[in-house]
Amino acid sequence: MVIEKICCVGAGYVGGPTCTVIANKCPDIRVCVVDSNTDRIAKWNSDELPIYEPKLDDIVRECRGRNLFFSNNLKEEIEKADIIFISVNTPTKTFGFGKGKAADLQNLENVARLIANYSTKSKIVVEKSTVPVRAAESLNRILKANTKPGIRFDVLSNPEFLAEGTAIADLLNPDRILIGGEETPEGRRAIQLLCSVYSKWIPEEKIITTNTWSSELSKLAANAFLAQRISSINAISAICEVTGADVSEVAHAVGSDTRIGSKNLMAGVGFGGSCFQKDILNLVYLSECLNLPEVAAYWSQIIEMNDFQKRRFALRIIECLFNTVTNKKIAILGFAFKSNTGDTRESPAILVCKYLLEEGARLCIYDPKVPKQQIYSDLKVADNAENEKFKNLIEVVDNPYKATDKAHAIVICTSWDEFLKLDYNKMYDQMLKPAFVFDGRKMVNIEELQSIGFHVETIGRKTSKQPFKTRITRYISSD
Ligand code: NAD
Ligand code: UDX
């Protein structure tokens, strides 16, 4: 069997870029990304793509209409395909058993039923969404129970490891491709067929094959390990801020040990994004269900530390602004969960803004890629009467200098490169004095800003002239 047609269900941050790169690297394969969301598909077919990813536009433009298509016609595309990737969202459940922890798998199940209904020939079904261990078993059972005679489905696990903002580079040159399947002749054949797609641009030694459950668990474990490093360095940053140690120096010294390594040790305002928290919660829930409470408690702590880091940053802003931010204008620079994306899912900026709004601060928010409506929606200003009062406290602007005009403080929440090139002299002149910069991403040149006159506070470094005695007392007494 030769793979001629791939269909991907789910035209989001994973399905869109992944299939764009597959189409680019496999010109002989017809790739179609389908989604039930008509707006999203219309955008994929327009000049303004629904997501921002560096270099994505160029490759979409090159392949779209040639061997890359975006469609709402799930029936037709599922029917035609030899391989179906499932890349639908699997968010944390917001209801019922496992609420707040378990993965909501309804989208996955719906797609499995559509595949069974629409298929008129055998197919390989690839679980690309992140799922709990043994989700493929459910997928298999739903498919088998609804299959027409003579049709066979082979289910593979092929989790995606791309990071937003670097998705195209990650897809073109991944650290590894992971494929899990059944240890049967049919399972091995399916694995080989999927390998044959990736091997068009990925060296053989980077393609790892495992059993299905190892593959599913590896995805959750990888995200938990990555997030764990961030929470570990953020925990150290809290110690640095009260002792005079510098977290960048500590991260460098610690990361120089080749057993530890230097990546993902950047202290900051806390990790965000649609994956880390969701996948750790998923792991915690799985551990609880497996009657492993100690394992669950271990991984829970990564999220608790992350919440603490966001809260701590907001508190530091309030404390430095003389313990009151009521009615003070604060410029928020950056709202996305990281740079080079317009995605705000679980962005630390959301929580920091909410803490400041609760204290009555007036926020003027600037982000180069996040649409205004998204910011309003994340801060839930239209939800109820209580939140309506926040509406008057929030302004979203299209220019950083509008944000800093007559502001008391600048709060950096996302490390956009353009924040390095801002005219801080101009901003200082516009602002009320003393003018503060709170750098949640450790990106500004502290000495340079101090020489302009700014009071600078950054993560993991003691820059305040005031002693931190009260804070030390607070932390000790709350223990
Ligand atoms: P997303 O929300 O951006 O996209 C999911 C898409 O699936 C949406 O457009 C939605 O309309 C569509 N969809 C949902 N149910 C559908 C159905 N029944 N029929 C047709 N379309 C349907 O999500 P995402 O960020 O692309 O993530 C997808 C999966 O990949 C998740 O499991 C996530 O954990 C995982 N993942 C995400 C990333 C990332 O960086 N975003 C990285 C690796 C893995
Ligand atoms: C993550 C994983 O990196 C990726 O492999 C997986 O497929 C999906 O989840 P993503 O969430 O897109 O990717 O971005 P990532 O670069 O990991 O950043 C996540 C969050 O951690 C961001 O808020 C980022 O600012 C923060 N971060 C990252 C740090 O605070 N410090 C670091 O050293 C690295």
Short mmCIF file of C-alpha atoms and ligand atoms in Angstrom, two decimals, residues 9-15 34-37 40 74 87-90 107 110-111 114 128-130 160-164 219 274-275 278-279 343 345, ligand 1:
data_model
loop_
_atom_site.label_atom_id
_atom_site.label_comp_id
_atom_site.label_asym_id
_atom_site.label_seq_id
_atom_site.Cartn_x
_atom_site.Cartn_y
_atom_site.Cartn_z
CA VAL A 9 -9.42 16.32 11.47
CA GLY A 10 -8.80 19.51 13.47
CA ALA A 11 -7.45 22.64 11.76
CA GLY A 12 -5.90 24.18 14.89
CA TYR A 13 -2.40 25.00 16.10
CA VAL A 14 -1.33 21.37 15.54
CA GLY A 15 -3.39 20.17 12.56
CA VAL A 34 -10.91 19.38 7.82
CA ASP A 35 -12.72 21.05 10.69
CA SER A 36 -16.32 21.50 11.82
CA ASN A 37 -15.60 25.20 12.41
CA ARG A 40 -11.56 28.59 10.84
CA LEU A 74 -15.55 15.88 6.66
CA SER A 87 -5.75 16.63 15.89
CA VAL A 88 -8.80 17.85 17.74
CA ASN A 89 -8.58 19.69 21.05
CA THR A 90 -8.64 17.63 24.25
CA ASN A 107 -14.13 15.57 20.42
CA ASN A 110 -17.05 12.18 17.98
CA VAL A 111 -14.35 12.00 15.33
CA LEU A 114 -17.50 9.95 12.07
CA LYS A 128 -2.10 13.07 17.20
CA SER A 129 -4.05 14.86 19.91
CA THR A 130 -2.60 14.54 23.41
CA GLU A 160 3.01 16.02 18.41
CA PHE A 161 5.90 17.77 20.16
CA LEU A 162 5.92 21.14 18.36
CA ALA A 163 6.02 24.31 20.44
CA GLU A 164 4.02 27.33 19.33
CA LYS A 219 3.79 12.75 25.52
CA SER A 274 -2.70 25.17 26.21
CA CYS A 275 -0.52 22.14 26.98
CA LYS A 278 -3.67 20.54 30.92
CA ASP A 279 -1.29 17.64 30.41
CA ASP A 343 -2.32 32.39 21.40
CA ARG A 345 -4.55 30.09 26.28
P1 NAD B 1 -7.05 23.79 18.63
O1 NAD B 1 -8.14 24.11 19.56
O2 NAD B 1 -6.20 24.89 18.10
O3 NAD B 1 -7.64 23.02 17.35
C1 NAD B 1 -8.50 21.94 17.45
C2 NAD B 1 -9.48 22.00 16.28
O4 NAD B 1 -10.27 20.81 16.29
C3 NAD B 1 -10.48 23.16 16.36
O5 NAD B 1 -10.37 23.97 15.20
C4 NAD B 1 -11.85 22.49 16.46
O6 NAD B 1 -12.88 23.18 15.77
C5 NAD B 1 -11.58 21.13 15.83
N1 NAD B 1 -12.54 20.11 16.24
C6 NAD B 1 -12.87 19.76 17.50
N2 NAD B 1 -13.79 18.76 17.46
C7 NAD B 1 -14.03 18.50 16.16
C8 NAD B 1 -14.88 17.58 15.49
N3 NAD B 1 -15.64 16.73 16.18
N4 NAD B 1 -14.91 17.58 14.14
C9 NAD B 1 -14.11 18.44 13.45
N5 NAD B 1 -13.28 19.33 14.03
C10 NAD B 1 -13.25 19.36 15.38
O7 NAD B 1 -6.15 22.70 19.34
P2 NAD B 1 -4.58 22.46 19.14
O8 NAD B 1 -3.81 23.45 19.94
O9 NAD B 1 -4.29 22.30 17.70
O10 NAD B 1 -4.39 21.05 19.89
C11 NAD B 1 -4.89 19.87 19.33
C12 NAD B 1 -4.34 18.69 20.11
O11 NAD B 1 -2.91 18.65 19.99
C13 NAD B 1 -4.62 18.74 21.62
O12 NAD B 1 -4.82 17.45 22.10
C14 NAD B 1 -3.32 19.31 22.19
O13 NAD B 1 -3.10 18.90 23.52
C15 NAD B 1 -2.28 18.70 21.27
N6 NAD B 1 -1.04 19.48 21.14
C16 NAD B 1 -1.09 20.85 21.04
C17 NAD B 1 0.10 21.57 20.88
C18 NAD B 1 0.09 23.07 20.78
O14 NAD B 1 1.16 23.67 20.82
N7 NAD B 1 -1.06 23.73 20.62
C19 NAD B 1 1.32 20.89 20.78
C20 NAD B 1 1.31 19.51 20.86
C21 NAD B 1 0.14 18.82 21.04
#
